[in-house]
């Protein structure tokens, strides 16, 4: 009966508030300009791929909610030592994905769909394991939604087509990823 902890209550309230306010204006408090530009391009890619503005917005909103909640968990030292090791592995895999994407962009006709799908699936699984005890099943569903959306073979093929309409979007994403890697963010 005496398990009340104000820190736990505060974390729950913060996650709930952040979950409700995941719009572009409020997110700028938590996400830097480069990341925001990448998210804008991911939105355009999703909108082009699905042909559905609402679905594209939902994917980006889910991505933002997850990123902000995980950032909140880090800032409040909620992860165990083992989870921090997993977080480091996730960051390495994310960096590998960024470098691979940039390589596929810079060298035409080198895109390998299986490689990108594998990287994205690995990232998804690591992230789900990392937040397993910290976030709700609804948040786990958001993670799956985002990673399954962007690992879609048709979307990936269209994105990495050197002559495709998404080439300018990919160029901006790769430029942003390069900056995030240089800064040590990923």
PDB file of N, CA, C and O in Angstrom, residues 47-103:
ATOM      1  N   UNK A  47       3.729  10.733 -47.250  1.00  0.00           N
ATOM      2  CA  UNK A  47       2.558  11.259 -47.952  1.00  0.00           C
ATOM      3  C   UNK A  47       2.579  10.824 -49.416  1.00  0.00           C
ATOM      4  O   UNK A  47       1.550  10.404 -49.960  1.00  0.00           O
ATOM      5  N   UNK A  48       3.741  10.899 -50.052  1.00  0.00           N
ATOM      6  CA  UNK A  48       3.870  10.474 -51.449  1.00  0.00           C
ATOM      7  C   UNK A  48       3.585   8.981 -51.578  1.00  0.00           C
ATOM      8  O   UNK A  48       2.866   8.550 -52.476  1.00  0.00           O
ATOM      9  N   UNK A  49       4.144   8.196 -50.662  1.00  0.00           N
ATOM     10  CA  UNK A  49       3.998   6.739 -50.743  1.00  0.00           C
ATOM     11  C   UNK A  49       2.559   6.284 -50.497  1.00  0.00           C
ATOM     12  O   UNK A  49       2.041   5.441 -51.218  1.00  0.00           O
ATOM     13  N   UNK A  50       1.932   6.825 -49.460  1.00  0.00           N
ATOM     14  CA  UNK A  50       0.584   6.376 -49.104  1.00  0.00           C
ATOM     15  C   UNK A  50      -0.496   7.110 -49.891  1.00  0.00           C
ATOM     16  O   UNK A  50      -1.603   6.594 -50.034  1.00  0.00           O
ATOM     17  N   UNK A  51      -0.177   8.323 -50.347  1.00  0.00           N
ATOM     18  CA  UNK A  51      -1.195   9.136 -50.998  1.00  0.00           C
ATOM     19  C   UNK A  51      -2.225   9.641 -50.001  1.00  0.00           C
ATOM     20  O   UNK A  51      -3.295  10.113 -50.373  1.00  0.00           O
ATOM     21  N   UNK A  52      -1.874   9.572 -48.718  1.00  0.00           N
ATOM     22  CA  UNK A  52      -2.822   9.893 -47.662  1.00  0.00           C
ATOM     23  C   UNK A  52      -2.146  10.807 -46.632  1.00  0.00           C
ATOM     24  O   UNK A  52      -1.280  10.369 -45.883  1.00  0.00           O
ATOM     25  N   UNK A  53      -2.562  12.061 -46.621  1.00  0.00           N
ATOM     26  CA  UNK A  53      -1.976  13.048 -45.714  1.00  0.00           C
ATOM     27  C   UNK A  53      -2.179  12.649 -44.247  1.00  0.00           C
ATOM     28  O   UNK A  53      -1.264  12.763 -43.427  1.00  0.00           O
ATOM     29  N   UNK A  54      -3.354  12.155 -43.911  1.00  0.00           N
ATOM     30  CA  UNK A  54      -3.658  11.780 -42.533  1.00  0.00           C
ATOM     31  C   UNK A  54      -2.754  10.648 -42.053  1.00  0.00           C
ATOM     32  O   UNK A  54      -2.240  10.695 -40.930  1.00  0.00           O
ATOM     33  N   UNK A  55      -2.554   9.636 -42.892  1.00  0.00           N
ATOM     34  CA  UNK A  55      -1.679   8.521 -42.521  1.00  0.00           C
ATOM     35  C   UNK A  55      -0.238   8.996 -42.359  1.00  0.00           C
ATOM     36  O   UNK A  55       0.456   8.594 -41.424  1.00  0.00           O
ATOM     37  N   UNK A  56       0.221   9.860 -43.252  1.00  0.00           N
ATOM     38  CA  UNK A  56       1.591  10.393 -43.158  1.00  0.00           C
ATOM     39  C   UNK A  56       1.764  11.180 -41.861  1.00  0.00           C
ATOM     40  O   UNK A  56       2.791  11.059 -41.186  1.00  0.00           O
ATOM     41  N   UNK A  57       0.769  11.971 -41.502  1.00  0.00           N
ATOM     42  CA  UNK A  57       0.830  12.731 -40.255  1.00  0.00           C
ATOM     43  C   UNK A  57       0.852  11.801 -39.047  1.00  0.00           C
ATOM     44  O   UNK A  57       1.577  12.043 -38.080  1.00  0.00           O
ATOM     45  N   UNK A  58       0.077  10.726 -39.106  1.00  0.00           N
ATOM     46  CA  UNK A  58       0.016   9.778 -37.997  1.00  0.00           C
ATOM     47  C   UNK A  58       1.375   9.099 -37.789  1.00  0.00           C
ATOM     48  O   UNK A  58       1.822   8.951 -36.645  1.00  0.00           O
ATOM     49  N   UNK A  59       2.038   8.716 -38.868  1.00  0.00           N
ATOM     50  CA  UNK A  59       3.346   8.066 -38.751  1.00  0.00           C
ATOM     51  C   UNK A  59       4.345   9.016 -38.101  1.00  0.00           C
ATOM     52  O   UNK A  59       5.066   8.636 -37.173  1.00  0.00           O
ATOM     53  N   UNK A  60       4.380  10.256 -38.559  1.00  0.00           N
ATOM     54  CA  UNK A  60       5.327  11.229 -38.005  1.00  0.00           C
ATOM     55  C   UNK A  60       4.964  11.564 -36.557  1.00  0.00           C
ATOM     56  O   UNK A  60       5.855  11.667 -35.699  1.00  0.00           O
ATOM     57  N   UNK A  61       3.692  11.693 -36.271  1.00  0.00           N
ATOM     58  CA  UNK A  61       3.277  11.974 -34.895  1.00  0.00           C
ATOM     59  C   UNK A  61       3.703  10.835 -33.972  1.00  0.00           C
ATOM     60  O   UNK A  61       4.206  11.072 -32.864  1.00  0.00           O
ATOM     61  N   UNK A  62       3.534   9.599 -34.422  1.00  0.00           N
ATOM     62  CA  UNK A  62       3.978   8.450 -33.624  1.00  0.00           C
ATOM     63  C   UNK A  62       5.480   8.465 -33.425  1.00  0.00           C
ATOM     64  O   UNK A  62       5.979   8.198 -32.332  1.00  0.00           O
ATOM     65  N   UNK A  63       6.222   8.782 -34.478  1.00  0.00           N
ATOM     66  CA  UNK A  63       7.685   8.856 -34.394  1.00  0.00           C
ATOM     67  C   UNK A  63       8.112   9.916 -33.385  1.00  0.00           C
ATOM     68  O   UNK A  63       8.982   9.675 -32.540  1.00  0.00           O
ATOM     69  N   UNK A  64       7.482  11.050 -33.433  1.00  0.00           N
ATOM     70  CA  UNK A  64       7.821  12.146 -32.519  1.00  0.00           C
ATOM     71  C   UNK A  64       7.482  11.768 -31.078  1.00  0.00           C
ATOM     72  O   UNK A  64       8.285  11.982 -30.161  1.00  0.00           O
ATOM     73  N   UNK A  65       6.306  11.198 -30.864  1.00  0.00           N
ATOM     74  CA  UNK A  65       5.917  10.797 -29.507  1.00  0.00           C
ATOM     75  C   UNK A  65       6.922   9.826 -28.915  1.00  0.00           C
ATOM     76  O   UNK A  65       7.327   9.961 -27.758  1.00  0.00           O
ATOM     77  N   UNK A  66       7.329   8.845 -29.699  1.00  0.00           N
ATOM     78  CA  UNK A  66       8.290   7.851 -29.213  1.00  0.00           C
ATOM     79  C   UNK A  66       9.632   8.509 -28.906  1.00  0.00           C
ATOM     80  O   UNK A  66      10.228   8.276 -27.851  1.00  0.00           O
ATOM     81  N   UNK A  67      10.122   9.332 -29.822  1.00  0.00           N
ATOM     82  CA  UNK A  67      11.422   9.990 -29.619  1.00  0.00           C
ATOM     83  C   UNK A  67      11.413  10.849 -28.358  1.00  0.00           C
ATOM     84  O   UNK A  67      12.357  10.811 -27.558  1.00  0.00           O
ATOM     85  N   UNK A  68      10.353  11.601 -28.170  1.00  0.00           N
ATOM     86  CA  UNK A  68      10.269  12.491 -27.009  1.00  0.00           C
ATOM     87  C   UNK A  68      10.153  11.678 -25.713  1.00  0.00           C
ATOM     88  O   UNK A  68      10.817  11.980 -24.717  1.00  0.00           O
ATOM     89  N   UNK A  69       9.366  10.625 -25.735  1.00  0.00           N
ATOM     90  CA  UNK A  69       9.215   9.805 -24.527  1.00  0.00           C
ATOM     91  C   UNK A  69      10.529   9.116 -24.161  1.00  0.00           C
ATOM     92  O   UNK A  69      10.890   9.056 -22.983  1.00  0.00           O
ATOM     93  N   UNK A  70      11.239   8.612 -25.145  1.00  0.00           N
ATOM     94  CA  UNK A  70      12.516   7.961 -24.859  1.00  0.00           C
ATOM     95  C   UNK A  70      13.519   8.993 -24.341  1.00  0.00           C
ATOM     96  O   UNK A  70      14.261   8.724 -23.396  1.00  0.00           O
ATOM     97  N   UNK A  71      13.515  10.175 -24.923  1.00  0.00           N
ATOM     98  CA  UNK A  71      14.368  11.253 -24.425  1.00  0.00           C
ATOM     99  C   UNK A  71      14.045  11.596 -22.985  1.00  0.00           C
ATOM    100  O   UNK A  71      14.946  11.813 -22.164  1.00  0.00           O
ATOM    101  N   UNK A  72      12.783  11.611 -22.667  1.00  0.00           N
ATOM    102  CA  UNK A  72      12.350  11.886 -21.296  1.00  0.00           C
ATOM    103  C   UNK A  72      12.830  10.791 -20.342  1.00  0.00           C
ATOM    104  O   UNK A  72      13.318  11.085 -19.242  1.00  0.00           O
ATOM    105  N   UNK A  73      12.750   9.541 -20.773  1.00  0.00           N
ATOM    106  CA  UNK A  73      13.232   8.437 -19.939  1.00  0.00           C
ATOM    107  C   UNK A  73      14.738   8.563 -19.688  1.00  0.00           C
ATOM    108  O   UNK A  73      15.210   8.339 -18.576  1.00  0.00           O
ATOM    109  N   UNK A  74      15.492   8.950 -20.731  1.00  0.00           N
ATOM    110  CA  UNK A  74      16.939   9.132 -20.567  1.00  0.00           C
ATOM    111  C   UNK A  74      17.244  10.260 -19.592  1.00  0.00           C
ATOM    112  O   UNK A  74      18.077  10.120 -18.703  1.00  0.00           O
ATOM    113  N   UNK A  75      16.582  11.392 -19.777  1.00  0.00           N
ATOM    114  CA  UNK A  75      16.848  12.548 -18.923  1.00  0.00           C
ATOM    115  C   UNK A  75      16.539  12.276 -17.459  1.00  0.00           C
ATOM    116  O   UNK A  75      17.118  12.890 -16.576  1.00  0.00           O
ATOM    117  N   UNK A  76      15.627  11.373 -17.218  1.00  0.00           N
ATOM    118  CA  UNK A  76      15.243  11.051 -15.845  1.00  0.00           C
ATOM    119  C   UNK A  76      15.919   9.782 -15.330  1.00  0.00           C
ATOM    120  O   UNK A  76      15.508   9.226 -14.310  1.00  0.00           O
ATOM    121  N   UNK A  77      16.962   9.336 -16.044  1.00  0.00           N
ATOM    122  CA  UNK A  77      17.761   8.174 -15.627  1.00  0.00           C
ATOM    123  C   UNK A  77      16.902   6.954 -15.284  1.00  0.00           C
ATOM    124  O   UNK A  77      17.103   6.309 -14.250  1.00  0.00           O
ATOM    125  N   UNK A  78      15.975   6.639 -16.145  1.00  0.00           N
ATOM    126  CA  UNK A  78      15.056   5.522 -15.900  1.00  0.00           C
ATOM    127  C   UNK A  78      15.583   4.183 -16.397  1.00  0.00           C
ATOM    128  O   UNK A  78      14.999   3.144 -16.078  1.00  0.00           O
ATOM    129  N   UNK A  79      16.658   4.191 -17.166  1.00  0.00           N
ATOM    130  CA  UNK A  79      17.155   2.950 -17.734  1.00  0.00           C
ATOM    131  C   UNK A  79      18.204   2.303 -16.837  1.00  0.00           C
ATOM    132  O   UNK A  79      19.049   2.980 -16.263  1.00  0.00           O
ATOM    133  N   UNK A  80      18.138   0.980 -16.740  1.00  0.00           N
ATOM    134  CA  UNK A  80      19.119   0.218 -15.968  1.00  0.00           C
ATOM    135  C   UNK A  80      20.434   0.156 -16.749  1.00  0.00           C
ATOM    136  O   UNK A  80      20.497   0.545 -17.916  1.00  0.00           O
ATOM    137  N   UNK A  81      21.452  -0.368 -16.125  1.00  0.00           N
ATOM    138  CA  UNK A  81      22.755  -0.515 -16.779  1.00  0.00           C
ATOM    139  C   UNK A  81      22.638  -1.386 -18.033  1.00  0.00           C
ATOM    140  O   UNK A  81      23.199  -1.048 -19.076  1.00  0.00           O
ATOM    141  N   UNK A  82      21.910  -2.483 -17.928  1.00  0.00           N
ATOM    142  CA  UNK A  82      21.723  -3.373 -19.081  1.00  0.00           C
ATOM    143  C   UNK A  82      20.969  -2.661 -20.197  1.00  0.00           C
ATOM    144  O   UNK A  82      21.279  -2.826 -21.387  1.00  0.00           O
ATOM    145  N   UNK A  83      19.970  -1.874 -19.825  1.00  0.00           N
ATOM    146  CA  UNK A  83      19.202  -1.134 -20.827  1.00  0.00           C
ATOM    147  C   UNK A  83      20.053  -0.056 -21.487  1.00  0.00           C
ATOM    148  O   UNK A  83      19.905   0.208 -22.687  1.00  0.00           O
ATOM    149  N   UNK A  84      20.959   0.549 -20.739  1.00  0.00           N
ATOM    150  CA  UNK A  84      21.851   1.550 -21.328  1.00  0.00           C
ATOM    151  C   UNK A  84      22.801   0.921 -22.340  1.00  0.00           C
ATOM    152  O   UNK A  84      23.129   1.536 -23.361  1.00  0.00           O
ATOM    153  N   UNK A  85      23.227  -0.312 -22.079  1.00  0.00           N
ATOM    154  CA  UNK A  85      24.050  -1.047 -23.054  1.00  0.00           C
ATOM    155  C   UNK A  85      23.226  -1.287 -24.319  1.00  0.00           C
ATOM    156  O   UNK A  85      23.715  -1.080 -25.438  1.00  0.00           O
ATOM    157  N   UNK A  86      21.986  -1.687 -24.149  1.00  0.00           N
ATOM    158  CA  UNK A  86      21.095  -1.895 -25.291  1.00  0.00           C
ATOM    159  C   UNK A  86      20.869  -0.577 -26.040  1.00  0.00           C
ATOM    160  O   UNK A  86      20.849  -0.558 -27.282  1.00  0.00           O
ATOM    161  N   UNK A  87      20.732   0.520 -25.310  1.00  0.00           N
ATOM    162  CA  UNK A  87      20.556   1.830 -25.946  1.00  0.00           C
ATOM    163  C   UNK A  87      21.783   2.203 -26.778  1.00  0.00           C
ATOM    164  O   UNK A  87      21.655   2.758 -27.874  1.00  0.00           O
ATOM    165  N   UNK A  88      22.958   1.887 -26.275  1.00  0.00           N
ATOM    166  CA  UNK A  88      24.195   2.142 -27.019  1.00  0.00           C
ATOM    167  C   UNK A  88      24.223   1.296 -28.284  1.00  0.00           C
ATOM    168  O   UNK A  88      24.597   1.791 -29.358  1.00  0.00           O
ATOM    169  N   UNK A  89      23.824   0.041 -28.181  1.00  0.00           N
ATOM    170  CA  UNK A  89      23.758  -0.832 -29.361  1.00  0.00           C
ATOM    171  C   UNK A  89      22.748  -0.300 -30.377  1.00  0.00           C
ATOM    172  O   UNK A  89      22.983  -0.336 -31.587  1.00  0.00           O
ATOM    173  N   UNK A  90      21.611   0.207 -29.873  1.00  0.00           N
ATOM    174  CA  UNK A  90      20.591   0.798 -30.751  1.00  0.00           C
ATOM    175  C   UNK A  90      21.168   1.997 -31.490  1.00  0.00           C
ATOM    176  O   UNK A  90      20.982   2.145 -32.694  1.00  0.00           O
ATOM    177  N   UNK A  91      21.877   2.846 -30.757  1.00  0.00           N
ATOM    178  CA  UNK A  91      22.465   4.039 -31.377  1.00  0.00           C
ATOM    179  C   UNK A  91      23.478   3.643 -32.459  1.00  0.00           C
ATOM    180  O   UNK A  91      23.519   4.256 -33.525  1.00  0.00           O
ATOM    181  N   UNK A  92      24.265   2.607 -32.195  1.00  0.00           N
ATOM    182  CA  UNK A  92      25.223   2.122 -33.200  1.00  0.00           C
ATOM    183  C   UNK A  92      24.500   1.602 -34.439  1.00  0.00           C
ATOM    184  O   UNK A  92      24.918   1.867 -35.564  1.00  0.00           O
ATOM    185  N   UNK A  93      23.415   0.869 -34.239  1.00  0.00           N
ATOM    186  CA  UNK A  93      22.649   0.320 -35.364  1.00  0.00           C
ATOM    187  C   UNK A  93      21.980   1.441 -36.145  1.00  0.00           C
ATOM    188  O   UNK A  93      21.933   1.414 -37.373  1.00  0.00           O
ATOM    189  N   UNK A  94      21.501   2.459 -35.428  1.00  0.00           N
ATOM    190  CA  UNK A  94      20.891   3.616 -36.072  1.00  0.00           C
ATOM    191  C   UNK A  94      21.933   4.359 -36.906  1.00  0.00           C
ATOM    192  O   UNK A  94      21.664   4.770 -38.037  1.00  0.00           O
ATOM    193  N   UNK A  95      23.129   4.499 -36.362  1.00  0.00           N
ATOM    194  CA  UNK A  95      24.226   5.139 -37.090  1.00  0.00           C
ATOM    195  C   UNK A  95      24.590   4.319 -38.330  1.00  0.00           C
ATOM    196  O   UNK A  95      24.824   4.877 -39.405  1.00  0.00           O
ATOM    197  N   UNK A  96      24.627   3.000 -38.170  1.00  0.00           N
ATOM    198  CA  UNK A  96      24.899   2.133 -39.320  1.00  0.00           C
ATOM    199  C   UNK A  96      23.834   2.344 -40.401  1.00  0.00           C
ATOM    200  O   UNK A  96      24.150   2.415 -41.587  1.00  0.00           O
ATOM    201  N   UNK A  97      22.584   2.457 -39.988  1.00  0.00           N
ATOM    202  CA  UNK A  97      21.498   2.712 -40.934  1.00  0.00           C
ATOM    203  C   UNK A  97      21.657   4.045 -41.635  1.00  0.00           C
ATOM    204  O   UNK A  97      21.427   4.150 -42.853  1.00  0.00           O
ATOM    205  N   UNK A  98      22.072   5.064 -40.895  1.00  0.00           N
ATOM    206  CA  UNK A  98      22.295   6.379 -41.489  1.00  0.00           C
ATOM    207  C   UNK A  98      23.432   6.328 -42.505  1.00  0.00           C
ATOM    208  O   UNK A  98      23.325   6.874 -43.615  1.00  0.00           O
ATOM    209  N   UNK A  99      24.532   5.664 -42.145  1.00  0.00           N
ATOM    210  CA  UNK A  99      25.676   5.562 -43.058  1.00  0.00           C
ATOM    211  C   UNK A  99      25.315   4.739 -44.292  1.00  0.00           C
ATOM    212  O   UNK A  99      25.708   5.080 -45.414  1.00  0.00           O
ATOM    213  N   UNK A 100      24.547   3.675 -44.096  1.00  0.00           N
ATOM    214  CA  UNK A 100      24.135   2.831 -45.216  1.00  0.00           C
ATOM    215  C   UNK A 100      23.214   3.608 -46.154  1.00  0.00           C
ATOM    216  O   UNK A 100      23.369   3.549 -47.381  1.00  0.00           O
ATOM    217  N   UNK A 101      22.276   4.343 -45.595  1.00  0.00           N
ATOM    218  CA  UNK A 101      21.368   5.157 -46.411  1.00  0.00           C
ATOM    219  C   UNK A 101      22.145   6.166 -47.243  1.00  0.00           C
ATOM    220  O   UNK A 101      21.888   6.338 -48.440  1.00  0.00           O
ATOM    221  N   UNK A 102      23.087   6.826 -46.594  1.00  0.00           N
ATOM    222  CA  UNK A 102      23.897   7.824 -47.291  1.00  0.00           C
ATOM    223  C   UNK A 102      24.707   7.168 -48.408  1.00  0.00           C
ATOM    224  O   UNK A 102      24.804   7.711 -49.515  1.00  0.00           O
ATOM    225  N   UNK A 103      25.258   6.014 -48.136  1.00  0.00           N
ATOM    226  CA  UNK A 103      26.036   5.286 -49.146  1.00  0.00           C
ATOM    227  C   UNK A 103      25.150   4.909 -50.331  1.00  0.00           C
ATOM    228  O   UNK A 103      25.541   5.094 -51.494  1.00  0.00           O
TER     229      UNK A 103
END
